[in-house]
Amino acid sequence: MKQLKRLFSIFLVLALTVSMFVGCGKKSTGDWKIGIITGTVAQNEEEYRAAQRTKEVFMERYGEDKVILQTYPEKFMDEQETVIANIAGIAADPKVKALVICQAVPGTSAAIDKVLETRDDLLIIAATSGEDPNMIADRADLCFQMDEVGMGTAIVEQIKKQGAETLVHYSFPRHMSYALLAARRDLLKENCKKEGIKFVDATAPDPTGDAGISGAQQFILEDVPKKIKQYGEDTAFFSTNCSMQPPLIKSILQQHGIYPQPCCPSPYHGFPSALQIEIPEDKKGDANYVVEQIRRINAENNMTGRMSTWPVPVNMMFIEAGAEYASQWIEGKWGDKIDNEKLKECFVDYTSNYGDDIDINVTLLEENGKKFDNYFLVLIDYIDL
């Protein structure tokens, strides 16, 4: 009996010791991962950096690697099979429980179809889609998009405040085949007419075409001075393409034009490279620092108030807040894949990093009388630079 009591005591001590070590460690969250698919650094650096930051944040939080990063090719229109293979390749890992795709370039729907052949358990988030809303919304669980149509009014209101007499809209046939981008262009044209602002529909080279990104950027650098000479300094410029933003900002600064916003509104989108803003290590992720530097450079060039953007990097928000939403869903914080209130909480939590008084408007897409229950549109007010 004494020996049995001694064995029981030893077992109790061992059990308590093990429980102490388990309690002191990081909370076990299950063996899961999230796949994040973005463009390359050349196509849109901030999206790629947002994915990297998410990976680092989750590593620190969970004590293990929870994020798999993947990119789609720069010439994704010519390499649809690679787009499909890259997305499907991540989903083939059984540990992956969610995908966050930003931007959801053409080919994403076909990739999701491929994924769904073997995986119907994934949470799939598609942000900033280049495909028809009906197509992508039928496949992805949640879709995030800037309120492109809402911008058709907001941009004109902004350039009117900035004193614009002309708006030059740079795009190309591929982008104008996107329903929301085309609807925004039409609304910009309509609102410019109402406000007495001349609207110029300018065609630029497609960066995914033969000229590539460098050819499209060179076109912008050469064309902006021509447009300023033709229409005057009170000419505002807007381009639908990410890679065109740095040369557009650079040329507008030199020619003293007007720049209401990047295509993907953000202090990071195009400004740092165009204005050669060096961001110290301790200021990484500090949007307020970037805004201060943009304002300083604009003031030095007599450009104060002639540039603006959203205070929150919206595509970065789609990636980071989307991954946060996915991680909470994976961990069973709620059951349904679509939870409007939880999603808004994730968006609001993200915007709080950029200020307490930022008003973010989240609505559901309604198109041709159809209201989507999983297609979320975001609109944020401007800050002047």
XYZ file of C-alpha atoms in Angstrom:
385
model
C 0.000 0.000 0.000
C 2.840 2.416 0.878
C 4.484 1.657 -2.452
C 1.207 2.336 -4.254
C 0.815 5.678 -2.450
C 4.420 6.572 -3.344
C 3.780 5.790 -7.023
C 0.593 7.854 -6.965
C 2.478 10.799 -5.418
C 5.184 10.619 -8.080
C 2.535 10.487 -10.807
C 0.756 13.523 -9.303
C 3.990 15.542 -9.177
C 4.800 14.642 -12.795
C 1.290 15.561 -13.907
C 1.479 18.940 -12.175
C 4.920 19.605 -13.668
C 3.729 18.833 -17.186
C 0.645 21.015 -16.760
C 2.843 23.897 -15.556
C 5.023 23.704 -18.672
C 2.000 23.490 -20.941
C 0.381 26.445 -19.202
C 3.506 28.582 -19.572
C 3.796 27.886 -23.297
C 1.828 29.459 -26.161
C -1.782 28.446 -26.475
C -2.271 25.512 -28.805
C -4.386 26.603 -31.773
C -4.326 23.538 -33.957
C -2.168 22.658 -36.917
C -3.473 25.122 -39.525
C -2.101 27.602 -42.042
C -3.351 30.454 -44.208
C -2.227 30.935 -47.803
C -1.794 34.554 -49.000
C -1.445 35.208 -52.728
C -0.357 38.669 -53.977
C 1.352 40.317 -56.915
C 5.114 40.739 -57.097
C 7.045 43.676 -55.649
C 7.266 45.204 -59.144
C 3.513 45.065 -59.693
C 2.414 46.279 -56.240
C 4.959 46.297 -53.444
C 2.609 47.214 -50.600
C 0.471 44.103 -51.083
C 3.509 41.858 -50.973
C 4.825 43.661 -47.865
C 1.420 43.312 -46.173
C 1.579 39.560 -46.717
C 5.093 39.468 -45.263
C 3.996 41.484 -42.241
C 1.051 39.154 -41.647
C 3.439 36.224 -41.691
C 5.662 37.922 -39.099
C 2.739 38.929 -36.849
C 1.298 35.415 -36.864
C 4.721 33.908 -36.194
C 5.118 36.129 -33.133
C 1.575 35.437 -31.956
C 1.508 31.670 -32.361
C 5.171 30.787 -32.071
C 5.040 28.895 -35.360
C 4.769 29.609 -39.076
C 1.092 29.986 -39.912
C 1.287 31.769 -43.272
C 2.355 30.556 -46.711
C 3.202 33.298 -49.230
C 2.787 32.998 -52.988
C 2.754 35.447 -55.912
C 1.142 35.448 -59.312
C 3.260 36.343 -62.386
C 3.622 39.955 -63.550
C 2.206 39.107 -66.979
C -0.680 37.184 -65.472
C -2.889 37.688 -68.529
C -0.434 35.632 -70.599
C 0.265 33.133 -67.826
C -3.182 32.052 -66.654
C -2.022 28.497 -66.075
C 0.629 29.761 -63.657
C -1.980 31.797 -61.763
C -4.132 28.684 -61.425
C -1.199 26.433 -60.503
C 0.143 28.811 -57.845
C -3.208 29.176 -56.068
C -4.116 25.499 -56.369
C -0.637 24.523 -55.185
C -1.104 26.265 -51.835
C -4.579 24.776 -51.370
C -3.145 21.286 -51.926
C -1.545 21.514 -48.476
C -4.125 19.949 -46.101
C -2.940 22.236 -43.287
C -4.107 25.275 -45.245
C -7.600 26.200 -44.062
C -8.008 29.613 -45.727
C -6.833 31.563 -48.770
C -6.508 35.351 -49.000
C -6.024 36.449 -52.621
C -5.203 40.095 -53.330
C -5.441 41.081 -56.047
C -7.844 38.511 -57.452
C -6.551 38.899 -61.009
C -8.144 37.217 -64.043
C -7.663 33.484 -63.632
C -8.604 33.509 -59.952
C -12.080 32.074 -60.557
C -10.619 29.225 -62.610
C -8.091 28.624 -59.829
C -10.855 28.473 -57.208
C -12.757 26.008 -59.401
C -9.636 23.845 -59.412
C -9.283 24.135 -55.636
C -12.935 23.246 -55.019
C -12.503 19.962 -56.863
C -10.764 18.587 -53.786
C -11.241 21.198 -51.042
C -14.676 22.457 -50.039
C -13.624 23.171 -46.457
C -11.515 26.261 -47.187
C -12.453 29.855 -46.392
C -11.606 31.760 -49.585
C -11.261 35.557 -49.600
C -10.826 37.344 -52.954
C -9.919 41.041 -52.790
C -9.735 43.706 -55.503
C -11.036 41.404 -58.181
C -10.320 41.857 -61.868
C -13.158 39.529 -62.769
C -16.908 40.003 -63.112
C -18.558 40.250 -59.669
C -21.030 37.482 -60.503
C -18.185 35.168 -61.459
C -15.922 35.711 -58.454
C -18.746 36.025 -55.887
C -20.109 32.609 -56.899
C -16.770 31.020 -56.026
C -15.101 32.972 -53.227
C -16.701 33.019 -49.767
C -15.975 36.727 -49.258
C -15.042 39.422 -51.773
C -13.469 42.754 -50.787
C -13.331 45.723 -53.130
C -12.810 49.432 -52.917
C -16.087 51.135 -53.728
C -15.035 51.801 -57.318
C -18.407 53.219 -58.291
C -18.499 55.409 -55.177
C -15.133 56.802 -56.248
C -16.810 58.030 -59.419
C -18.405 60.691 -57.247
C -15.735 61.060 -54.535
C -12.848 61.714 -56.956
C -14.728 64.487 -58.774
C -15.714 66.115 -55.474
C -12.056 65.978 -54.412
C -10.546 67.435 -57.594
C -13.137 70.227 -57.550
C -11.851 71.178 -54.069
C -8.312 71.027 -55.471
C -9.188 73.479 -58.250
C -9.086 71.086 -61.216
C -10.451 72.193 -64.571
C -9.615 68.924 -66.384
C -9.478 65.233 -65.403
C -7.295 62.852 -67.420
C -8.306 59.202 -66.957
C -5.543 56.738 -67.933
C -6.561 53.145 -68.585
C -6.542 50.436 -71.273
C -9.055 47.995 -72.819
C -8.417 45.139 -70.367
C -9.268 47.281 -67.346
C -12.238 48.821 -69.121
C -13.620 45.321 -69.579
C -13.978 45.119 -65.775
C -17.568 46.019 -64.942
C -16.845 48.123 -61.842
C -13.908 50.016 -63.383
C -15.949 50.817 -66.480
C -18.891 51.959 -64.337
C -16.562 54.239 -62.357
C -15.129 55.745 -65.557
C -18.630 56.471 -66.849
C -19.625 58.083 -63.549
C -16.433 60.181 -63.485
C -17.279 61.445 -66.954
C -20.885 62.196 -65.960
C -19.912 64.000 -62.738
C -17.191 66.008 -64.467
C -19.799 67.256 -66.937
C -22.084 68.303 -64.050
C -19.236 70.218 -62.395
C -17.963 71.852 -65.590
C -14.703 69.859 -65.541
C -13.333 68.601 -68.861
C -12.974 64.798 -68.951
C -10.191 63.271 -71.066
C -10.323 59.519 -71.730
C -6.665 58.594 -72.349
C -5.497 55.127 -73.404
C -2.173 53.900 -71.957
C -0.243 50.681 -72.706
C -1.318 47.640 -70.711
C 1.569 46.688 -68.355
C 0.786 43.010 -68.959
C 1.224 43.507 -72.720
C 4.304 43.492 -74.935
C 5.671 46.781 -73.578
C 5.548 45.426 -70.029
C 5.616 47.510 -66.867
C 8.610 49.601 -67.969
C 6.909 50.548 -71.256
C 3.719 51.616 -69.493
C 5.680 53.660 -66.967
C 7.698 55.383 -69.681
C 4.488 56.313 -71.489
C 3.155 58.035 -68.349
C 6.392 59.951 -67.811
C 6.238 61.248 -71.383
C 2.486 61.866 -71.645
C 1.773 63.818 -68.452
C 3.896 66.833 -69.544
C 2.048 66.816 -72.894
C -1.317 66.867 -71.164
C -0.237 69.667 -68.795
C 0.992 71.696 -71.775
C -2.316 71.098 -73.547
C -4.746 71.642 -70.657
C -2.760 73.630 -68.077
C -1.524 72.986 -64.533
C -5.023 72.643 -63.083
C -5.277 69.198 -64.660
C -5.979 66.214 -62.418
C -4.795 62.721 -63.316
C -6.105 59.284 -62.403
C -4.796 55.902 -63.574
C -6.460 52.529 -63.045
C -3.143 50.645 -62.838
C -0.859 50.093 -59.817
C 2.501 50.126 -61.608
C 1.677 53.475 -63.250
C 1.326 55.312 -59.929
C 5.037 56.050 -59.222
C 5.744 57.688 -62.625
C 2.374 59.473 -62.466
C 3.134 60.995 -59.048
C 6.674 61.886 -60.071
C 5.586 63.629 -63.259
C 2.669 65.432 -61.599
C 5.047 66.808 -58.955
C 7.424 68.058 -61.652
C 4.633 69.563 -63.786
C 2.583 70.952 -60.885
C -0.563 69.011 -61.744
C -3.232 67.567 -59.442
C -3.345 64.021 -58.048
C -6.519 63.057 -56.126
C -5.544 59.469 -55.271
C -3.748 56.318 -56.387
C -5.847 53.560 -57.951
C -5.516 51.714 -54.626
C -5.688 54.645 -52.172
C -2.888 54.542 -49.606
C -0.007 56.691 -48.323
C 2.301 53.855 -49.391
C 0.982 53.318 -52.905
C 3.402 54.941 -55.325
C 4.428 57.850 -53.088
C 7.614 56.509 -51.416
C 9.271 55.385 -54.664
C 8.071 58.387 -56.707
C 9.207 60.922 -54.104
C 12.271 58.898 -53.018
C 11.127 58.717 -49.416
C 13.488 56.639 -47.309
C 11.614 54.916 -44.487
C 13.841 54.163 -41.451
C 13.535 50.760 -39.812
C 11.772 52.224 -36.774
C 9.183 53.879 -39.050
C 8.239 50.782 -41.034
C 4.464 50.502 -41.069
C 4.081 54.082 -39.764
C 1.731 55.671 -42.296
C 1.720 58.980 -40.408
C 5.472 59.264 -40.957
C 5.011 58.703 -44.703
C 2.229 61.311 -44.813
C 4.500 63.831 -43.061
C 7.262 63.207 -45.607
C 4.883 63.559 -48.573
C 3.574 66.835 -47.153
C 7.125 68.102 -46.606
C 8.133 67.346 -50.196
C 4.930 68.849 -51.582
C 5.477 72.023 -49.550
C 9.031 72.302 -50.883
C 7.644 72.088 -54.431
C 4.671 74.433 -53.946
C 2.307 71.454 -54.248
C 0.549 71.578 -50.874
C -3.062 70.459 -51.229
C -2.658 69.366 -54.856
C -2.217 65.704 -53.885
C -4.381 63.507 -51.654
C -5.093 59.890 -50.773
C -6.889 57.724 -48.217
C -5.171 57.574 -44.799
C -5.502 53.768 -44.732
C -3.686 51.496 -47.246
C -6.789 49.703 -48.423
C -5.291 46.652 -50.157
C -2.977 46.118 -47.195
C -6.091 46.225 -45.014
C -7.770 43.617 -47.206
C -4.796 41.291 -46.727
C -4.043 41.861 -43.036
C -7.622 42.228 -41.779
C -8.671 39.394 -44.093
C -6.048 37.080 -42.611
C -7.149 38.111 -39.104
C -10.771 37.314 -39.947
C -9.693 33.960 -41.415
C -7.599 33.024 -38.373
C -10.481 33.709 -35.997
C -12.870 31.697 -38.151
C -10.408 28.784 -38.275
C -10.144 28.864 -34.485
C -13.918 28.596 -34.162
C -14.698 32.119 -32.913
C -17.848 31.903 -35.049
C -19.411 29.277 -37.285
C -20.586 30.814 -40.544
C -17.994 31.769 -43.129
C -19.743 35.108 -43.642
C -20.221 37.248 -40.539
C -20.774 40.889 -41.475
C -20.274 42.289 -37.989
C -17.070 40.328 -37.323
C -15.677 41.441 -40.678
C -16.443 45.097 -39.957
C -14.764 44.694 -36.558
C -11.611 43.420 -38.268
C -11.657 46.376 -40.696
C -12.249 48.921 -37.918
C -9.509 47.379 -35.750
C -7.110 47.730 -38.680
C -8.029 51.356 -39.436
C -7.534 52.273 -35.747
C -3.803 51.837 -36.343
C -3.957 54.922 -38.581
C -6.059 57.188 -36.396
C -9.055 57.200 -34.079
C -11.326 59.395 -36.206
C -11.178 57.470 -39.499
C -14.636 56.839 -40.882
C -14.803 53.634 -42.910
C -17.962 52.948 -44.880
C -18.613 49.252 -45.633
C -21.539 48.340 -47.874
C -22.648 45.361 -49.954
C -22.418 45.475 -53.734
C -25.670 45.944 -55.607
C -25.520 45.616 -59.387
C -28.330 45.521 -61.929
C -30.870 44.997 -59.165
C -28.933 42.122 -57.587
C -27.575 42.577 -54.053
C -24.609 40.374 -53.172
C -24.414 39.052 -49.613
C -20.656 38.354 -49.755
C -19.240 41.257 -51.822
C -18.100 44.042 -49.486
C -17.306 47.565 -50.731
C -15.125 50.011 -48.794
C -14.945 53.800 -49.020
C -12.766 56.050 -46.833
C -12.512 59.860 -46.827
C -9.450 61.719 -48.148
C -6.529 63.367 -46.421
C -4.850 66.287 -48.195
C -1.114 66.150 -48.720
